mmCIF file of N, CA, C and O in Angstrom:
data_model
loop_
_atom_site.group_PDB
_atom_site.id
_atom_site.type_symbol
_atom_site.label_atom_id
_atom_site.label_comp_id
_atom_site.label_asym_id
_atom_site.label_seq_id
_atom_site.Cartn_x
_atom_site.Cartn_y
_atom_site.Cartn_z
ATOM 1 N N UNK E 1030 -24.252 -40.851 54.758
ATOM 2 C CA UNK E 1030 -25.121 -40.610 53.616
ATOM 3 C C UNK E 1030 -24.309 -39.945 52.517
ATOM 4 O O UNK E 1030 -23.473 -39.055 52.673
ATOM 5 N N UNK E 1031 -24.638 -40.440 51.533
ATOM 6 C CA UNK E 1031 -23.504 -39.809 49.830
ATOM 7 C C UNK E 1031 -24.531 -39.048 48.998
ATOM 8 O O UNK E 1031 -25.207 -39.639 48.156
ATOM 9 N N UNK E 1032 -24.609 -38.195 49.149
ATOM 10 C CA UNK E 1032 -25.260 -36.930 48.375
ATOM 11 C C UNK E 1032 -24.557 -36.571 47.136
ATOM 12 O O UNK E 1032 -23.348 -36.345 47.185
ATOM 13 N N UNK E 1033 -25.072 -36.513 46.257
ATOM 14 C CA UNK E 1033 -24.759 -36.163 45.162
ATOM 15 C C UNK E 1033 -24.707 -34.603 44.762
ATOM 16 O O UNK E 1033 -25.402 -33.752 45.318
ATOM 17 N N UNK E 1034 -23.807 -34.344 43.740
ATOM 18 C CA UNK E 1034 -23.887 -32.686 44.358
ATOM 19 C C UNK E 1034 -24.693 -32.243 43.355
ATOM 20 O O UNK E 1034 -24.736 -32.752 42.235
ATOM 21 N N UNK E 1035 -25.331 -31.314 43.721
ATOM 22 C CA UNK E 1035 -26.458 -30.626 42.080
ATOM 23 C C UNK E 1035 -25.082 -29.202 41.369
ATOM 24 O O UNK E 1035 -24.247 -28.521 41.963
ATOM 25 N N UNK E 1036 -25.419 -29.293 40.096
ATOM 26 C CA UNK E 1036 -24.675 -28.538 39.035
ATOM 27 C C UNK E 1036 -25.295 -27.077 39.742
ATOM 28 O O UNK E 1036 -24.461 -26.240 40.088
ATOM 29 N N UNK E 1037 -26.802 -26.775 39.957
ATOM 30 C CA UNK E 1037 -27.080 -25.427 40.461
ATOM 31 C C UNK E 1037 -26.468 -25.089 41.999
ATOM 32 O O UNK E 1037 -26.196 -23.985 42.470
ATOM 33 N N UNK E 1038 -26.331 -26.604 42.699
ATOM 34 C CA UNK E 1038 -26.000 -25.896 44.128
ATOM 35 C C UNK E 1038 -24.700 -25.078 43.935
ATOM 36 O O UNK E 1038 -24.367 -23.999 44.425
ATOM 37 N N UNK E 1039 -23.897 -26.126 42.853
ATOM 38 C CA UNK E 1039 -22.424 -25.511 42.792
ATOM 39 C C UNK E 1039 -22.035 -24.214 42.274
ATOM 40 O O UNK E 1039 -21.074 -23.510 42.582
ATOM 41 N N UNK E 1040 -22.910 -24.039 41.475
ATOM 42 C CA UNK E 1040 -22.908 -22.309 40.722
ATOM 43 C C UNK E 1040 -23.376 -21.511 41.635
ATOM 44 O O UNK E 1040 -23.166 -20.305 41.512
ATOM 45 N N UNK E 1041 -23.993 -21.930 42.568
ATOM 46 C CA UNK E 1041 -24.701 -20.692 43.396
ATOM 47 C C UNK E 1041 -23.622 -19.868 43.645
ATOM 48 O O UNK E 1041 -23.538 -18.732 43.177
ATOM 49 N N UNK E 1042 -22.485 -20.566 44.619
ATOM 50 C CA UNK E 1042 -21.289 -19.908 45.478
ATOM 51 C C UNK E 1042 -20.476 -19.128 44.292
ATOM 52 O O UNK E 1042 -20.009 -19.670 43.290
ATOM 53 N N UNK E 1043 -20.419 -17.981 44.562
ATOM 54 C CA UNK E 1043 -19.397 -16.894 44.148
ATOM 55 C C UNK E 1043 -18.101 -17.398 43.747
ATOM 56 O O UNK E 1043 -17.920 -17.416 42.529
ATOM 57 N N UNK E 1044 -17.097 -17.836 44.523
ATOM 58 C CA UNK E 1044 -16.157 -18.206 44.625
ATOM 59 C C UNK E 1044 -16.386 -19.005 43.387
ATOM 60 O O UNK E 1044 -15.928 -18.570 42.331
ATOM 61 N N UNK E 1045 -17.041 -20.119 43.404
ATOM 62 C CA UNK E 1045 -16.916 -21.087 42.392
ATOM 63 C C UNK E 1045 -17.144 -20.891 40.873
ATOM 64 O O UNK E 1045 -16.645 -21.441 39.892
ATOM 65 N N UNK E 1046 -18.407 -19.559 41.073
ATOM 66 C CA UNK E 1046 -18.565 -19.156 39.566
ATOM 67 C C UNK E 1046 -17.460 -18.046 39.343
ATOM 68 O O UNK E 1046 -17.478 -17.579 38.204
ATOM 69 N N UNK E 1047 -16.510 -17.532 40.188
ATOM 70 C CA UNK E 1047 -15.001 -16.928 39.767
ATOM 71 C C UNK E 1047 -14.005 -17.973 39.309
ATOM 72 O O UNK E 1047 -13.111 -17.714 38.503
ATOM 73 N N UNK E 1048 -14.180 -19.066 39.808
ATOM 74 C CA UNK E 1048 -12.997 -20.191 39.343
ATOM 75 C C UNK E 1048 -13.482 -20.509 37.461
ATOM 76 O O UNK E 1048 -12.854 -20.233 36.439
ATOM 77 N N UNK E 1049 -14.892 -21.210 37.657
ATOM 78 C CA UNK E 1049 -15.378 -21.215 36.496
ATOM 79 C C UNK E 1049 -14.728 -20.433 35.192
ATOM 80 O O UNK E 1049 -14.191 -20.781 34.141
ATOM 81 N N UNK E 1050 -15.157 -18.875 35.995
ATOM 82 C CA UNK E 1050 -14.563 -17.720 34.687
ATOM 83 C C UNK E 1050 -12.781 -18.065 34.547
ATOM 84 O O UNK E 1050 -12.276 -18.530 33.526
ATOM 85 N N UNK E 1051 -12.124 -17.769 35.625
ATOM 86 C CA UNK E 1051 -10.583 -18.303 35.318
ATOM 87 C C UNK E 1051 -10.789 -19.282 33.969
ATOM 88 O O UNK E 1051 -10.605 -19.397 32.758
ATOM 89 N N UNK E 1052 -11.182 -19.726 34.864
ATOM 90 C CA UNK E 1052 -10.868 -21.307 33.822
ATOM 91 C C UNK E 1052 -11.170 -21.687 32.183
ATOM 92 O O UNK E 1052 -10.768 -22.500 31.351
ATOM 93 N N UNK E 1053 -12.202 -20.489 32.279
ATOM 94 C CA UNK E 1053 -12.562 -20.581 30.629
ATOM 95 C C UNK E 1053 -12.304 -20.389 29.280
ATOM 96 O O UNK E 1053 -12.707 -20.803 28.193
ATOM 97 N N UNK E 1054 -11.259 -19.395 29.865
ATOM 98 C CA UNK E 1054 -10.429 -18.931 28.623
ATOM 99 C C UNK E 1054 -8.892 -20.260 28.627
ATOM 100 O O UNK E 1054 -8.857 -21.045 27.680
ATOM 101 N N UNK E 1055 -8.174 -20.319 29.332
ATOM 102 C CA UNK E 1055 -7.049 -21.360 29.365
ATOM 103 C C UNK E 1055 -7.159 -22.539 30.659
ATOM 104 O O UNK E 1055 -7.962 -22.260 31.549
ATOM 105 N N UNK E 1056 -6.519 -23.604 30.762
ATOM 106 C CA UNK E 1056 -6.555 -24.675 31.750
ATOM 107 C C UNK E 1056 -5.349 -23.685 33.057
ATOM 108 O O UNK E 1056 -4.465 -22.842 32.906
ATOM 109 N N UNK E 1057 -5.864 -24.274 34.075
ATOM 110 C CA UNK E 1057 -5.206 -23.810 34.993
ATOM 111 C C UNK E 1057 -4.931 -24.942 36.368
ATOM 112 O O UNK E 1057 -5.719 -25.863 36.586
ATOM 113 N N UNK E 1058 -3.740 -24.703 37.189
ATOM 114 C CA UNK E 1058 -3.365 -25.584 38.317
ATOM 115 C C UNK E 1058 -4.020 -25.158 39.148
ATOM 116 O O UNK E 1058 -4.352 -23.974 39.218
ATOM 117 N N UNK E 1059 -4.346 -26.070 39.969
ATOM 118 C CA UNK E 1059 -4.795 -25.465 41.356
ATOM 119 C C UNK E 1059 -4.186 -24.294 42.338
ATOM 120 O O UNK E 1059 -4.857 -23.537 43.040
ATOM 121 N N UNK E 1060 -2.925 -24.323 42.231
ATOM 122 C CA UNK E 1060 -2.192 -23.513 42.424
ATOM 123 C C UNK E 1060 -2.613 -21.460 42.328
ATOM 124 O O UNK E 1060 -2.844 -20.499 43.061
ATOM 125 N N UNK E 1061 -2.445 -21.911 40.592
ATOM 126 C CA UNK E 1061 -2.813 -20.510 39.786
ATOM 127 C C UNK E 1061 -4.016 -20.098 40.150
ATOM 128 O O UNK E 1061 -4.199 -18.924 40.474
ATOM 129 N N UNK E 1062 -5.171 -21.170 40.145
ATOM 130 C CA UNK E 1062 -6.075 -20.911 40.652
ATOM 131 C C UNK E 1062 -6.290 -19.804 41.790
ATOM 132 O O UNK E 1062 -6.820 -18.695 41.715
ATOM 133 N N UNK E 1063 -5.670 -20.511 42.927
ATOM 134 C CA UNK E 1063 -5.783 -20.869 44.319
ATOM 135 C C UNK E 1063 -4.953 -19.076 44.214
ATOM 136 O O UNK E 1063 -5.547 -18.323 44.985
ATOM 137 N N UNK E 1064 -4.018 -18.498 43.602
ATOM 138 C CA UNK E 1064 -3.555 -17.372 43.910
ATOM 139 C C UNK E 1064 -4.490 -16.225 43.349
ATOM 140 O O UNK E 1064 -3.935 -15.134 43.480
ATOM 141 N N UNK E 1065 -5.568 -16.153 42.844
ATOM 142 C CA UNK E 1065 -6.276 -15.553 42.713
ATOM 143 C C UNK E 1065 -7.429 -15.312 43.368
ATOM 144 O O UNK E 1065 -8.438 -14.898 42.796
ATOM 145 N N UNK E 1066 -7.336 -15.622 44.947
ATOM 146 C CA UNK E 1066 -8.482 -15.573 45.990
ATOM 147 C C UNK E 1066 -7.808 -15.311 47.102
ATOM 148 O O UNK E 1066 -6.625 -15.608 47.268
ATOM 149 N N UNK E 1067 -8.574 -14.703 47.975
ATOM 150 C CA UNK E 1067 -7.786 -14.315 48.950
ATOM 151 C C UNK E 1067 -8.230 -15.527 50.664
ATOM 152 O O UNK E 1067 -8.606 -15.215 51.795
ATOM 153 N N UNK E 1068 -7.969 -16.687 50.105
ATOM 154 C CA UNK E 1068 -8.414 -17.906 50.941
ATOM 155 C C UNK E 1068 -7.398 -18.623 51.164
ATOM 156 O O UNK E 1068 -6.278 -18.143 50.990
ATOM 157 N N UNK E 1069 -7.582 -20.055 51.640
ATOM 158 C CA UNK E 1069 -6.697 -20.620 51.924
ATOM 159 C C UNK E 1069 -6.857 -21.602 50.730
ATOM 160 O O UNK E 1069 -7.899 -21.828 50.114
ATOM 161 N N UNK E 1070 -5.323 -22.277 50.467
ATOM 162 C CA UNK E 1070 -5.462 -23.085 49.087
ATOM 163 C C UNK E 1070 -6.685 -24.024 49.398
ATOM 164 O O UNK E 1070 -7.720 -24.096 48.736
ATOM 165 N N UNK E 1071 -6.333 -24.802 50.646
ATOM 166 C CA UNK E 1071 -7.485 -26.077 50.566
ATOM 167 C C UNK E 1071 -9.100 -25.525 50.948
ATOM 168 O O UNK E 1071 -10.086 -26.230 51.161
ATOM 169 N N UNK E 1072 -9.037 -24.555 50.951
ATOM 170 C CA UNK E 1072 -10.482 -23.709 50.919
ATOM 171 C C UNK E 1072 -10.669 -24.035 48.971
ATOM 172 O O UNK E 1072 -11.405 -24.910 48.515
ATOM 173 N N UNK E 1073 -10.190 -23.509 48.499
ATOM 174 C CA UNK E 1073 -9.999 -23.164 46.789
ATOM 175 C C UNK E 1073 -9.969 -25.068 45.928
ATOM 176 O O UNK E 1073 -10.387 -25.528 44.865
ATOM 177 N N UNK E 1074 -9.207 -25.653 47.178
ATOM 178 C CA UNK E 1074 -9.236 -27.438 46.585
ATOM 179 C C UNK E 1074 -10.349 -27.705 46.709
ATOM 180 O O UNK E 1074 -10.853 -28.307 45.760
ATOM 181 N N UNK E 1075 -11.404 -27.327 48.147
ATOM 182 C CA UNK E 1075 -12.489 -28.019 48.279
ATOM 183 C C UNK E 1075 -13.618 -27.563 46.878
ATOM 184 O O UNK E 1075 -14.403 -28.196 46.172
ATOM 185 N N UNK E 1076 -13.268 -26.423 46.951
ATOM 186 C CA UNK E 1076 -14.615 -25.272 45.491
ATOM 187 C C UNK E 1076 -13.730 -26.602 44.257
ATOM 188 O O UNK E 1076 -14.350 -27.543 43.761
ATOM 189 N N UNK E 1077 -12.583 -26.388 44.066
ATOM 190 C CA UNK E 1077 -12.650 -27.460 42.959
ATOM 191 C C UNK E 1077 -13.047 -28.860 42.553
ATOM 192 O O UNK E 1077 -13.205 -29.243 41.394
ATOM 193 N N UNK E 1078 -13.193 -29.603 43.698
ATOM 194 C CA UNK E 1078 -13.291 -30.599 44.362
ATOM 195 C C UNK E 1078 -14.878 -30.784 44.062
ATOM 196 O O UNK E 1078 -15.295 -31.897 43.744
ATOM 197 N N UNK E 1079 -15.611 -29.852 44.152
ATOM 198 C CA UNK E 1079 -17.349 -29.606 44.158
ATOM 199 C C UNK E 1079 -17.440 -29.285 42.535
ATOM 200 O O UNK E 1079 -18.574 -29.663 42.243
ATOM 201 N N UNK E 1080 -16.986 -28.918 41.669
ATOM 202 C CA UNK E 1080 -16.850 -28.653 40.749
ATOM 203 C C UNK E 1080 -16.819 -29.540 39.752
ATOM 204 O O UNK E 1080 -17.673 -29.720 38.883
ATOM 205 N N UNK E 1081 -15.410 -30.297 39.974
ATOM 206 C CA UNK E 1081 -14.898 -31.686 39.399
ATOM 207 C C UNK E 1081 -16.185 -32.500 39.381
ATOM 208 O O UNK E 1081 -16.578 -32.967 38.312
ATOM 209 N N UNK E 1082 -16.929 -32.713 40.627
ATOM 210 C CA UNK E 1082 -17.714 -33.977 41.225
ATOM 211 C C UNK E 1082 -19.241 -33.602 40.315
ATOM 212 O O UNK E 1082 -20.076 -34.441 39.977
ATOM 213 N N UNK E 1083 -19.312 -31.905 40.016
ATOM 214 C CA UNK E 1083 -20.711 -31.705 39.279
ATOM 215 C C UNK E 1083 -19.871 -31.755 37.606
ATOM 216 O O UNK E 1083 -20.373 -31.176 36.642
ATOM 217 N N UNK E 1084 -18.519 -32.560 37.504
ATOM 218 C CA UNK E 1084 -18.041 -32.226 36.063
ATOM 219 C C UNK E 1084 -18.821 -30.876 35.165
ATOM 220 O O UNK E 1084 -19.573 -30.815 34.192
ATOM 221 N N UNK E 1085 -18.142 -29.825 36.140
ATOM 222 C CA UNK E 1085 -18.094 -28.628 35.730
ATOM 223 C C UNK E 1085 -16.858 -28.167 35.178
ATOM 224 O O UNK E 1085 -16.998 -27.150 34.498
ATOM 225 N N UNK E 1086 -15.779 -28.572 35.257
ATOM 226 C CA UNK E 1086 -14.527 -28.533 35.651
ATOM 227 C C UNK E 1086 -14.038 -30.141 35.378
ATOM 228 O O UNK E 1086 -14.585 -31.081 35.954
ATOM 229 N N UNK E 1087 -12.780 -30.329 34.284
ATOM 230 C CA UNK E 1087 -12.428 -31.703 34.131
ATOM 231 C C UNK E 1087 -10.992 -31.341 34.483
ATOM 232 O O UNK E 1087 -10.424 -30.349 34.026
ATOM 233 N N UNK E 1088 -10.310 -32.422 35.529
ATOM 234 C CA UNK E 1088 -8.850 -32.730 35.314
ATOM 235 C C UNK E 1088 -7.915 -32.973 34.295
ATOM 236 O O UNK E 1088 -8.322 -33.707 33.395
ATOM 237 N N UNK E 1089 -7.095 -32.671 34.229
ATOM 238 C CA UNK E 1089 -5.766 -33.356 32.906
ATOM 239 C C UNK E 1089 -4.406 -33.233 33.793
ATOM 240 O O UNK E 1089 -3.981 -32.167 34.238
ATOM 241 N N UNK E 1090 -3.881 -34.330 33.947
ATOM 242 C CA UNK E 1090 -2.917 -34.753 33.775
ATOM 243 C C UNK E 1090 -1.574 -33.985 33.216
ATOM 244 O O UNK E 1090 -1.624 -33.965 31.986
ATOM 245 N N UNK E 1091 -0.643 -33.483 33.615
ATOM 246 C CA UNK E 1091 0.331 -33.054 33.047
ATOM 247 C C UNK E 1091 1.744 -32.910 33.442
ATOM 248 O O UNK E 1091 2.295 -31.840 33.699
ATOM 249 N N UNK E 1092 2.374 -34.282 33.474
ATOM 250 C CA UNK E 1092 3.406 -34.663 34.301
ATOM 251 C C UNK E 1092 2.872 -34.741 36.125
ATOM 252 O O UNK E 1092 2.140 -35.542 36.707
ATOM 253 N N UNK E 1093 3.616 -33.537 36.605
ATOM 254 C CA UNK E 1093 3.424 -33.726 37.959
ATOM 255 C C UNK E 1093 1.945 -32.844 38.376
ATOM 256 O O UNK E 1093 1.432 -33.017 39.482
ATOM 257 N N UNK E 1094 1.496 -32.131 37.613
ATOM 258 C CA UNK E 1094 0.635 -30.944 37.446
ATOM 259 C C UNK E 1094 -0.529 -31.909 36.712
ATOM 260 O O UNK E 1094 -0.693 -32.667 35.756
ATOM 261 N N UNK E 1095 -1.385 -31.171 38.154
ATOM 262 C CA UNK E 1095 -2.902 -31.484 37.160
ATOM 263 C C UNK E 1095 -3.530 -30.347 37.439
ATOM 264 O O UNK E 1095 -3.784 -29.874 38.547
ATOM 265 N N UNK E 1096 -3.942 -29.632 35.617
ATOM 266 C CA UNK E 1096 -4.822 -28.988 35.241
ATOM 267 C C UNK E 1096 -6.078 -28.808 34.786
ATOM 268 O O UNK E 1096 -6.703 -29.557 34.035
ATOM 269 N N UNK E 1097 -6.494 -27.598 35.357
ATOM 270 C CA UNK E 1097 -8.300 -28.113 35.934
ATOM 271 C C UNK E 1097 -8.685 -27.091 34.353
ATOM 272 O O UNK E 1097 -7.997 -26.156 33.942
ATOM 273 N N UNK E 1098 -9.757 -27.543 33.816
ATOM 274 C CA UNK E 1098 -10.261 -27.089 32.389
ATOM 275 C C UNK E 1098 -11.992 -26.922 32.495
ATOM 276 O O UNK E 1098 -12.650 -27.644 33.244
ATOM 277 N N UNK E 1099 -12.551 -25.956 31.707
ATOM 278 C CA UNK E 1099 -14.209 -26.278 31.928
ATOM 279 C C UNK E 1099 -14.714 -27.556 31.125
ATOM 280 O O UNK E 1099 -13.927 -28.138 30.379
ATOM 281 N N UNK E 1100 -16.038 -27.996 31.276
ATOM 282 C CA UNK E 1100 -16.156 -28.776 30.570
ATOM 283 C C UNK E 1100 -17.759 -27.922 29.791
ATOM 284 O O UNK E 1100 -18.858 -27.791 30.330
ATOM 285 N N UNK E 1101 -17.330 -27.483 28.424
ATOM 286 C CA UNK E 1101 -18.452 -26.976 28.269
ATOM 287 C C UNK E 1101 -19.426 -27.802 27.706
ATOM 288 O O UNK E 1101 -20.441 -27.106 27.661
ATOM 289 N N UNK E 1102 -19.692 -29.012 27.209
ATOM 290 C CA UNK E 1102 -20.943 -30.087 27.298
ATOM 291 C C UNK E 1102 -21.673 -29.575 28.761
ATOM 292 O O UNK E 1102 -22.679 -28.887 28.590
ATOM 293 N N UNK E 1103 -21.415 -29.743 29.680
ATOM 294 C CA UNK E 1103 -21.711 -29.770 30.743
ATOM 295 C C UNK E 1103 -22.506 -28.230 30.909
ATOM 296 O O UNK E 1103 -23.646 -27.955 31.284
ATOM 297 N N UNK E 1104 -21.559 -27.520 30.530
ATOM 298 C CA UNK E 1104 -22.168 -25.488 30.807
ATOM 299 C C UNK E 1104 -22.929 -25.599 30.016
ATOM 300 O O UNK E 1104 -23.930 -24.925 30.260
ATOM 301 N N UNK E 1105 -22.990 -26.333 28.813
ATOM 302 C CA UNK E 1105 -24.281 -25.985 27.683
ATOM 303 C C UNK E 1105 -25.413 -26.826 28.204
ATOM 304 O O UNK E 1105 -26.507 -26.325 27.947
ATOM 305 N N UNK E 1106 -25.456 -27.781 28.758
ATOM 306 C CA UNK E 1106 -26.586 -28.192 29.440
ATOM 307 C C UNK E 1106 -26.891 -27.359 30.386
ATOM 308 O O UNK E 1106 -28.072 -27.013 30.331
ATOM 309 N N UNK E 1107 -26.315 -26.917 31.202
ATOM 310 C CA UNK E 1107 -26.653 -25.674 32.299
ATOM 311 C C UNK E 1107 -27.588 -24.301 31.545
ATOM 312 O O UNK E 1107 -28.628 -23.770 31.936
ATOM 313 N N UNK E 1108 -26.661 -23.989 30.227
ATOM 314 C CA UNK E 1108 -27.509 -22.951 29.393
ATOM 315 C C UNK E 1108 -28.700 -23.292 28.741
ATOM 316 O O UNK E 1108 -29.654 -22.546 28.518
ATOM 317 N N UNK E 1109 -28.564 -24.581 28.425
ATOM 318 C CA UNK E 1109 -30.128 -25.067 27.923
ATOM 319 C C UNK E 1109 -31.268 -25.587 28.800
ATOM 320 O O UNK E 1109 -32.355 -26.092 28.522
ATOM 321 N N UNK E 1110 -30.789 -25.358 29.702
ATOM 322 C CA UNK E 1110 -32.058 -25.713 30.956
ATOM 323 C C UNK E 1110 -32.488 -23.840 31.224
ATOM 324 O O UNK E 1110 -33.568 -23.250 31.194
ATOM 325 N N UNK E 1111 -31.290 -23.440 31.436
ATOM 326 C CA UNK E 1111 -31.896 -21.840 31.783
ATOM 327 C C UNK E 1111 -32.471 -21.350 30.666
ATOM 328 O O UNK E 1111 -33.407 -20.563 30.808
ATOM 329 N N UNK E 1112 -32.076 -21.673 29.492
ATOM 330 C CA UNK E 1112 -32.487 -20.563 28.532
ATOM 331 C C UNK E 1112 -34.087 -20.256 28.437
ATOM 332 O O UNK E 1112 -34.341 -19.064 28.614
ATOM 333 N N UNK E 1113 -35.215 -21.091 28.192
ATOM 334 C CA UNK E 1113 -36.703 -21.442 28.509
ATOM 335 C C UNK E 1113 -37.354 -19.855 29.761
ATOM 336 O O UNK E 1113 -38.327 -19.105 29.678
ATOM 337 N N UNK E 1114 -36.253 -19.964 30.743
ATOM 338 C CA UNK E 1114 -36.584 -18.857 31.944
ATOM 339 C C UNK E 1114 -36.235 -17.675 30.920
ATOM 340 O O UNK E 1114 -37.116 -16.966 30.434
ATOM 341 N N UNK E 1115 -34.793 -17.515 30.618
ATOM 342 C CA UNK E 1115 -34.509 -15.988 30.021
ATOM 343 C C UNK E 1115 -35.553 -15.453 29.271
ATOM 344 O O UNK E 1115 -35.882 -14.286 29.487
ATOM 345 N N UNK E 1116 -36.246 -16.250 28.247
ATOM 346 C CA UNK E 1116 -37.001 -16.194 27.214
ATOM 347 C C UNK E 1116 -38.466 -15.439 28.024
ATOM 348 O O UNK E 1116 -39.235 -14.513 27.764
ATOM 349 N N UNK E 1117 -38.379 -15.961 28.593
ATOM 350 C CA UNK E 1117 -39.717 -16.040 29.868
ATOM 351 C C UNK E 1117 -39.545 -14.749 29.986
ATOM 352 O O UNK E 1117 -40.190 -13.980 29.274
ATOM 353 N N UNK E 1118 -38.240 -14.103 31.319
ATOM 354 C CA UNK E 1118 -38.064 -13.121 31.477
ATOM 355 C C UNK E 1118 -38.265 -11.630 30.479
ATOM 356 O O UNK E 1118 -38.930 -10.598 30.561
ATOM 357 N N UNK E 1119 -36.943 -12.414 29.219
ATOM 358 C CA UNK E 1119 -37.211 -11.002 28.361
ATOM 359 C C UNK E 1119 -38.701 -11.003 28.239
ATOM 360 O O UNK E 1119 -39.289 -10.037 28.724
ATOM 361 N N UNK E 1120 -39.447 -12.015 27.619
ATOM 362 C CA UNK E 1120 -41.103 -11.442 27.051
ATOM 363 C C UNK E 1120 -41.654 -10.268 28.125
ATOM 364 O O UNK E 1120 -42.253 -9.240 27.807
ATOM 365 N N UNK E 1121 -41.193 -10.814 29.838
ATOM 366 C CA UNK E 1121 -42.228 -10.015 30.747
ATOM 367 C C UNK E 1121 -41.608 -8.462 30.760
ATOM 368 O O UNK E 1121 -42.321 -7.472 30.920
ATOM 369 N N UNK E 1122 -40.049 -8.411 30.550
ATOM 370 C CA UNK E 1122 -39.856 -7.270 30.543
ATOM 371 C C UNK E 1122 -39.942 -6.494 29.361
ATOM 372 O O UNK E 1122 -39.673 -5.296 29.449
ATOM 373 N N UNK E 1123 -40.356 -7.100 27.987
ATOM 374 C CA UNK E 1123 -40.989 -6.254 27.025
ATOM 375 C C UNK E 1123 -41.963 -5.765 27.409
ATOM 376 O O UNK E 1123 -41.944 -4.546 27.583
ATOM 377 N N UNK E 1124 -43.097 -6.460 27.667
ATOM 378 C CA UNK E 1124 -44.533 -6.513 28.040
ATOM 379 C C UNK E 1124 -44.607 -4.675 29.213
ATOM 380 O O UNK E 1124 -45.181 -3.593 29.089
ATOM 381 N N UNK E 1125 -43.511 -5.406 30.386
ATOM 382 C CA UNK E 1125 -43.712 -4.224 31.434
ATOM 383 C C UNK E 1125 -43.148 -2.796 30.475
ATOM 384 O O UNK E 1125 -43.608 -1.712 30.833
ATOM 385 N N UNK E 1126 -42.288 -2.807 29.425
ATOM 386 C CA UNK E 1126 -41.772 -1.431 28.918
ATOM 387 C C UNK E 1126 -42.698 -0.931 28.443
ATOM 388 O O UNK E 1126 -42.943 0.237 28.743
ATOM 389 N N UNK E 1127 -43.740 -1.809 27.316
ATOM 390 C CA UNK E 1127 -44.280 -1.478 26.471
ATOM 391 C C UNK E 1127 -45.447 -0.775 27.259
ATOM 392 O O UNK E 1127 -45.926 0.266 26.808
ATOM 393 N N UNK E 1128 -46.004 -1.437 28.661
ATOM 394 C CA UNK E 1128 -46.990 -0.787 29.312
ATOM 395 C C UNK E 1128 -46.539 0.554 30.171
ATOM 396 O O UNK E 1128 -47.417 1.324 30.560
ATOM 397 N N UNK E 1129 -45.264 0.786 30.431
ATOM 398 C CA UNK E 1129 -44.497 1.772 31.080
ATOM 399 C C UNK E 1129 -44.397 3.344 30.107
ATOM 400 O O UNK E 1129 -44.449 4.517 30.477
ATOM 401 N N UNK E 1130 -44.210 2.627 28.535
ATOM 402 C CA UNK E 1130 -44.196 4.023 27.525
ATOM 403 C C UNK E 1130 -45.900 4.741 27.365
ATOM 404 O O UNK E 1130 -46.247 5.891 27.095
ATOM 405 N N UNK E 1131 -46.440 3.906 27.567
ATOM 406 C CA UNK E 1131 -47.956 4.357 27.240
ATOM 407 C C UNK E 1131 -48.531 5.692 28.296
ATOM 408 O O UNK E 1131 -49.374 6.580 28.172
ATOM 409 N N UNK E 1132 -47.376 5.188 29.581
ATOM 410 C CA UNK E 1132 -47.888 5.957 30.942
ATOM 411 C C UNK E 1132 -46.721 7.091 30.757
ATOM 412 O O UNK E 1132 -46.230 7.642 31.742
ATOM 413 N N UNK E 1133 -46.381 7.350 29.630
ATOM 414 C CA UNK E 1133 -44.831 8.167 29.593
ATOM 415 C C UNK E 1133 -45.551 9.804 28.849
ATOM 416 O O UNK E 1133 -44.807 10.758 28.619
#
């Protein structure tokens, strides 16, 4: 059976939303990656590997080196599906302050 991977399953894992952050400021090898965890590399290939497949994370090419980059089309769809909840959230936690000062 070929399961497709969901963009939320992949953010859940820790690990993966640490690669994410690496990755956002400059492109990085798997390698560079991979030395910033205290795992085994092909532990760190597979998180990229899940990443790539939710094109969270795009490959490039660079001679013998391929560097892994975010793809932020992709994160901004992630932020525009959440944003609707945040909105949600802040209102309820105005709501609870505003009823919290009254009891103050």
């Amino acid at each position: 059976m070929n399961l497709r991977r969901d963009v939320f399953q992949a953010i859940a894992d820790p690990t993966r939303r640490a690669i994410l952050l690496l990755v956002a400021s400059h492109s990085m090898t798997a390698g560079a990656i991979a030395a910033n965890f205290d795992t085994a590399r092909p532990t760190v290939s597979k998180h990229l590997q899940i990443l790539t497949e939710c094109e969270l994370l795009q490959q490039e090419q660079n001679g013998r080196e391929i560097y892994y980059h975010l793809n932020a089309r992709k994160m901004k769809e992630v932020a525009d599906f959440i944003e609707p909840f945040r909105k949600m959230w802040d209102d309820r936690f105005n709501k609870l302050e505003s009823v919290m000062k009254k009891y103050k």
